[in-house]
mmCIF file of C-alpha atoms in Angstrom:
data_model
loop_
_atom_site.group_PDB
_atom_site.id
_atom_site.type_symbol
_atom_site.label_atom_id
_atom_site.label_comp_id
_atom_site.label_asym_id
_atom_site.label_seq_id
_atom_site.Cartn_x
_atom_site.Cartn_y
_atom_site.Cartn_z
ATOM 1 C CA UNK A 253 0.164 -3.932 12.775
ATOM 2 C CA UNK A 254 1.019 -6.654 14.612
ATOM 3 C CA UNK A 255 3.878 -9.442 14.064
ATOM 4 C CA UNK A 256 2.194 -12.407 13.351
ATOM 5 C CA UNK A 257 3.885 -15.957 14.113
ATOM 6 C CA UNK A 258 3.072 -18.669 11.927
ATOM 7 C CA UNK A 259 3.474 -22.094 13.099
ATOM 8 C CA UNK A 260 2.770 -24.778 10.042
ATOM 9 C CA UNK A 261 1.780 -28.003 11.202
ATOM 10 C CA UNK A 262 1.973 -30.029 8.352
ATOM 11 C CA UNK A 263 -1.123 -31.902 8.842
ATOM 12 C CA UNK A 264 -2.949 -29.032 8.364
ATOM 13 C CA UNK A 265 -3.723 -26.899 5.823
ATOM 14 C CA UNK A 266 -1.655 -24.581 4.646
ATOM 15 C CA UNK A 267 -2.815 -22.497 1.965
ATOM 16 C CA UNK A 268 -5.159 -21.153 3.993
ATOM 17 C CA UNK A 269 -4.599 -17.733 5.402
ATOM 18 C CA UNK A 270 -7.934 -17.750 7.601
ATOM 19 C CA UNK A 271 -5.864 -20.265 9.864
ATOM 20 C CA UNK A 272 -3.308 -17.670 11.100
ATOM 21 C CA UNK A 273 -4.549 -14.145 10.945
ATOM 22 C CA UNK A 274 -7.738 -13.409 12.836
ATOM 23 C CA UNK A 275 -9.648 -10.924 10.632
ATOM 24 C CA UNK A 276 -13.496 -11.484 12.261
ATOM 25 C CA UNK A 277 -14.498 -8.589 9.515
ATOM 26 C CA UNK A 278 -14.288 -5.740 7.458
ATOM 27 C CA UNK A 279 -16.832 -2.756 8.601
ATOM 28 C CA UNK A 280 -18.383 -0.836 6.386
ATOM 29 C CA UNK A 281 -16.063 2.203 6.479
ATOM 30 C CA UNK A 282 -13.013 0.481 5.915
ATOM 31 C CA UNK A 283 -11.518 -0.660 9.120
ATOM 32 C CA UNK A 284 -10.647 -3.965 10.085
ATOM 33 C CA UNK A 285 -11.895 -5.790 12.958
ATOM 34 C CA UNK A 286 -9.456 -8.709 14.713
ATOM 35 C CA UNK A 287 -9.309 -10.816 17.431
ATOM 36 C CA UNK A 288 -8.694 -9.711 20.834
ATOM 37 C CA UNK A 289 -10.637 -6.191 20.510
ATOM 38 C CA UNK A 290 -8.125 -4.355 17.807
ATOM 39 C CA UNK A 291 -9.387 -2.514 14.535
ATOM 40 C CA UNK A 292 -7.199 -1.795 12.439
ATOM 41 C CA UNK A 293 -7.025 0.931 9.202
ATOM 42 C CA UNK A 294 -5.158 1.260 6.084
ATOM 43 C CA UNK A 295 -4.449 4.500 4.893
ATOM 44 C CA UNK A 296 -3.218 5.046 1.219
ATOM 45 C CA UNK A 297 -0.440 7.652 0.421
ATOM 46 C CA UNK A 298 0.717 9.085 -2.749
ATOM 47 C CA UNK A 299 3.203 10.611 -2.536
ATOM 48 C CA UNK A 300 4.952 13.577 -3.767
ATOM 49 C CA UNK A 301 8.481 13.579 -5.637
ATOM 50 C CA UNK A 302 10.436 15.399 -3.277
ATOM 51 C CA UNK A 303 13.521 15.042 -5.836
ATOM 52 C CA UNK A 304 11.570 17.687 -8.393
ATOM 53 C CA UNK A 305 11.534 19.696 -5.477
ATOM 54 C CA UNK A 306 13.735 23.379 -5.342
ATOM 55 C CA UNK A 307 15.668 23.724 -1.899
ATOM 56 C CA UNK A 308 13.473 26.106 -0.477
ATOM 57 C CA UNK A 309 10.369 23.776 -0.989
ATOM 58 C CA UNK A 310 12.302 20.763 0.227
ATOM 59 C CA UNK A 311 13.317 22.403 3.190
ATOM 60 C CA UNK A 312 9.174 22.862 3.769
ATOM 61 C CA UNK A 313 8.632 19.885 2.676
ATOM 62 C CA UNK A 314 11.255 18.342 5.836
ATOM 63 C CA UNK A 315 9.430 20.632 8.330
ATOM 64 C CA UNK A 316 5.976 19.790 7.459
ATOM 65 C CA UNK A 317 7.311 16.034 8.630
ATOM 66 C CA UNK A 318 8.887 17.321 11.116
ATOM 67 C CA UNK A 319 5.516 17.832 12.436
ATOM 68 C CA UNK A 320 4.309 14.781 11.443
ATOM 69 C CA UNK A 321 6.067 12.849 13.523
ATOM 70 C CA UNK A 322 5.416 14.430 16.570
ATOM 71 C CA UNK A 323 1.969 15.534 16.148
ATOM 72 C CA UNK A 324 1.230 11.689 15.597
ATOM 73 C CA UNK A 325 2.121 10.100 18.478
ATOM 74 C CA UNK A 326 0.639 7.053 18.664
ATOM 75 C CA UNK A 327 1.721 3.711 16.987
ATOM 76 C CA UNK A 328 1.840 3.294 12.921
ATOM 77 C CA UNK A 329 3.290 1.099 10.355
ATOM 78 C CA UNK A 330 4.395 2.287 7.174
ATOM 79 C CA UNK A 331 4.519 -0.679 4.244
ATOM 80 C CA UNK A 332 5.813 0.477 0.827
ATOM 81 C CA UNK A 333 4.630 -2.102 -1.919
ATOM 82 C CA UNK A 334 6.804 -2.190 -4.976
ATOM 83 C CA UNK A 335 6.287 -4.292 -8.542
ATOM 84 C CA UNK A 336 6.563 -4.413 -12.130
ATOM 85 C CA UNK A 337 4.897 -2.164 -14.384
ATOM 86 C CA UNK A 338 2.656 -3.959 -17.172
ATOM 87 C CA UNK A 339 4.168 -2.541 -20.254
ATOM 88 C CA UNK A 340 2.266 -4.843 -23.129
ATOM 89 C CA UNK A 341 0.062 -2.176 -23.849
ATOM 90 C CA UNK A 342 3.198 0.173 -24.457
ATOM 91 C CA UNK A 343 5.157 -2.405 -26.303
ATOM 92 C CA UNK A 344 2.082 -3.445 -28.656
ATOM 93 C CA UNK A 345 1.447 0.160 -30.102
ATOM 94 C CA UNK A 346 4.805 0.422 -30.733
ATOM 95 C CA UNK A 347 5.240 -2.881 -32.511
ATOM 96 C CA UNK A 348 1.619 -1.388 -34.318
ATOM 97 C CA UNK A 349 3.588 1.343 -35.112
ATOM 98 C CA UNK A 350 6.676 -0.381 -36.604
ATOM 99 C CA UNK A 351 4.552 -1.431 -39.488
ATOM 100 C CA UNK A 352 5.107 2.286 -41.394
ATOM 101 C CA UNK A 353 8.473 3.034 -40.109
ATOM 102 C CA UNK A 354 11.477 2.540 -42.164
ATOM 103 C CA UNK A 355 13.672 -0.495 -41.242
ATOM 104 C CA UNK A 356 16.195 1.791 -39.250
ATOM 105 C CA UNK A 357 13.471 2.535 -37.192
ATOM 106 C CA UNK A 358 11.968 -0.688 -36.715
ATOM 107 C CA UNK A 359 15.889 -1.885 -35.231
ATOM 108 C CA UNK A 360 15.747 0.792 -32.824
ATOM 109 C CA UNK A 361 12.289 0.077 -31.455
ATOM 110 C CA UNK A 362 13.586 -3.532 -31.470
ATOM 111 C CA UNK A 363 16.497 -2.737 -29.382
ATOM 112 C CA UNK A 364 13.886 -0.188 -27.131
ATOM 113 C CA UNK A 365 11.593 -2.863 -25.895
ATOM 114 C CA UNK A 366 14.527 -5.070 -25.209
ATOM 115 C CA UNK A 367 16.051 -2.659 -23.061
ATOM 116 C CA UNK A 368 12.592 -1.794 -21.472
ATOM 117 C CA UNK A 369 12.044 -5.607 -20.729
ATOM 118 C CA UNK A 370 15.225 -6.071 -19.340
ATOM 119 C CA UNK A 371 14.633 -3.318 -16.995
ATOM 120 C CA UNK A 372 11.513 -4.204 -16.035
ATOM 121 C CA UNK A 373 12.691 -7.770 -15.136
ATOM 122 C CA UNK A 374 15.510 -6.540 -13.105
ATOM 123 C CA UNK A 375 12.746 -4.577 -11.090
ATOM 124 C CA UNK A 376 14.450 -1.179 -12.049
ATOM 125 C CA UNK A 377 11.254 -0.234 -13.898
ATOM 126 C CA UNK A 378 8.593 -0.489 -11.093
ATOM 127 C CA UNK A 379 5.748 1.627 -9.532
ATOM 128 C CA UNK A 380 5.129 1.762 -5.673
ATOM 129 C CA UNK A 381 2.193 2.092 -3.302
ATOM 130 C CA UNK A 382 2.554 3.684 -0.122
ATOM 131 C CA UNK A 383 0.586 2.600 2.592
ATOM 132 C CA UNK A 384 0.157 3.505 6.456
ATOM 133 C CA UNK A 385 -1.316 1.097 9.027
ATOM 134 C CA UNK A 386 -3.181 2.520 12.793
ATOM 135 C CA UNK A 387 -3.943 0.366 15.207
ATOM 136 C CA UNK A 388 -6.819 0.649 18.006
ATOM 137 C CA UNK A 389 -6.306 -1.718 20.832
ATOM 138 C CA UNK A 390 -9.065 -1.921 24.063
ATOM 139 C CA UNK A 391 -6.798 -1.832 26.627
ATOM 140 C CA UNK A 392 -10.044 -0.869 28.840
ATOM 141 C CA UNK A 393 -12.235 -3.716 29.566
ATOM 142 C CA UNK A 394 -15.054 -1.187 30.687
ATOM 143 C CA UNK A 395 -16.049 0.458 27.337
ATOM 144 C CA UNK A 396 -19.705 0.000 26.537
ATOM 145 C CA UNK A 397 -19.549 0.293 22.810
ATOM 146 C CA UNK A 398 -15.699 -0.655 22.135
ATOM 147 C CA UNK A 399 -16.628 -0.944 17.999
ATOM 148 C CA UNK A 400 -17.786 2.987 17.867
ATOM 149 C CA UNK A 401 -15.227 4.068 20.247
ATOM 150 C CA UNK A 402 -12.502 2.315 18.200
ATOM 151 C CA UNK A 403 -13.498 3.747 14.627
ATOM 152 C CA UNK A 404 -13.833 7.285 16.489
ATOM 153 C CA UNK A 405 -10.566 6.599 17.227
ATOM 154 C CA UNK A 406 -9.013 5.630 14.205
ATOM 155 C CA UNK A 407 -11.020 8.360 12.447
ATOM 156 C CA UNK A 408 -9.334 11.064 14.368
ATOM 157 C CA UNK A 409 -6.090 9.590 13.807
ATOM 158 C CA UNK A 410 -6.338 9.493 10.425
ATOM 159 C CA UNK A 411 -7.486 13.093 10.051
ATOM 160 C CA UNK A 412 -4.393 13.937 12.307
ATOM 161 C CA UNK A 413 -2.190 12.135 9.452
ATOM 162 C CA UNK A 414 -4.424 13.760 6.503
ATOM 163 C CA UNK A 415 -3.435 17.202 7.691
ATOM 164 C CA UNK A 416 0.223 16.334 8.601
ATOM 165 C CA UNK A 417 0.752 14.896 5.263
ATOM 166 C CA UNK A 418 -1.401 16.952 2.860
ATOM 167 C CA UNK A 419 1.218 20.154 4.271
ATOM 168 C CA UNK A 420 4.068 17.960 2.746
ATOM 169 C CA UNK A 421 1.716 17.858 -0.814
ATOM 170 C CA UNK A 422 1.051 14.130 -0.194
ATOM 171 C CA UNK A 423 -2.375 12.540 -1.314
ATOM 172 C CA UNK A 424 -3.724 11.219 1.684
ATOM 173 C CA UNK A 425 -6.722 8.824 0.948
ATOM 174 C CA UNK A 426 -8.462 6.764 3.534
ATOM 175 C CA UNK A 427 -9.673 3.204 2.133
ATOM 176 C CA UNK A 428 -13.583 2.550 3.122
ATOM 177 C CA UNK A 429 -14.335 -0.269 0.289
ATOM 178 C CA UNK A 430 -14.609 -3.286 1.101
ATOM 179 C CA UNK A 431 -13.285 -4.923 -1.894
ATOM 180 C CA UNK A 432 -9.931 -2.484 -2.145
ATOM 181 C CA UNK A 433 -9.006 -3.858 1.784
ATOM 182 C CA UNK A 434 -9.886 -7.574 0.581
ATOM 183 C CA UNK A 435 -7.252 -6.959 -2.512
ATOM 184 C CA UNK A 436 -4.775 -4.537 -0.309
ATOM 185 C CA UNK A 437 -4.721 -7.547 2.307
ATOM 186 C CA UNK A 438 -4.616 -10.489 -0.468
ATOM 187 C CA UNK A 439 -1.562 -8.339 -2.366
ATOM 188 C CA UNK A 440 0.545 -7.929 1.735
ATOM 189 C CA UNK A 441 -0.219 -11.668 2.136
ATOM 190 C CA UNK A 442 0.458 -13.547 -1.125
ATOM 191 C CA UNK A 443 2.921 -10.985 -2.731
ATOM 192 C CA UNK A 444 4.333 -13.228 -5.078
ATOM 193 C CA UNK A 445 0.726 -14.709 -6.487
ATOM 194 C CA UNK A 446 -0.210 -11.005 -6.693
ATOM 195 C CA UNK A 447 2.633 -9.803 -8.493
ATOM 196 C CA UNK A 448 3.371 -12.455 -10.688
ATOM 197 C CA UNK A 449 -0.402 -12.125 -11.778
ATOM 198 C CA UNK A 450 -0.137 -8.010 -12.433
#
């Protein structure tokens, strides 16, 4: 994915995202049309945790993305997404909880959700999404059909990352709703809304 400069002119308005990136639509299977003939795809990853791993895995693991890297050999983006988990649900059963515990108790799962919050708010406690971005660009101004040629493209490119991945135990998912890019896009461009909403 592209750089995008943003030049604010303070006439006009600003809270409007449609000024500055040049999305003409969202296909049906996902990818993401722009201006000057590029598509675009997001691919979701979820990962593994390498840490649980033993060495002998790990060392699999590292050669699997070994392969990765140069069996894909075209141009991607990697974004990692990181925020705060929504604990309420946690912290209201235990304060439900509280209500038959003895007062000992009760001070320690005082103390617990204190320490929880104060984690949380320090962003120690968070979850991530992993994300990886392809690109099509026309660089050939004599393709008939450049839409079908692109999402061939980007097909087979995410396929190539499916299988490079999926050996490393990764969860590779390919995002074809509509609605999930609107909200992926709306959470990369207004990150703190987003966040401070979740």
């Amino acid at each position: 994915m592209e750089v995008v400069k943003i030049q604010i002119n303070k006439q006009e308005d600003t809270t409007s995202t449609q000024n500055w990136l040049k999305i003409d639509k969202i296909l049906e299977n996902g990818i993401i049309k722009i201006e000057n003939k590029k598509y675009l795809k997001i691919i979701k990853i979820k990962p593994i945790n390498f840490n649980l791993k033993s060495n002998l895995e790990k060392e699999a693991i590292l050669n699997s993305y070994k392969l990765f890297l140069k069996t894909c050999n075209f141009d991607l983006q990697i974004l990692i997404q990181s925020n705060k988990e929504d604990l309420s649900n946690h912290f209201n059963q235990i304060n439900n909880n509280q209500i038959y515990e003895s007062k000992e108790i009760q001070e320690i799962s005082k103390k617990y959700i204190q320490f929880i919050k104060e984690l949380n708010n320090n962003k120690k406690s968070s979850s991530k999404n992993f994300y990886i971005i392809i690109k099509y660009e026309n660089k050939e101004k004599e393709i008939f059909d450049i839409e079908t040629y692109a999402i061939e493209d980007l097909n087979n490119k995410f396929f190539k990352i499916k299988e490079c991945l999926s050996r490393c135990g990764n969860i590779v998912l390919a995002i074809n709703e509509k609605e999930e890019i609107k909200q992926i896009l709306f959470s990369f461009l207004n990150t703190r809304i987003y966040f401070n909403n979740n």
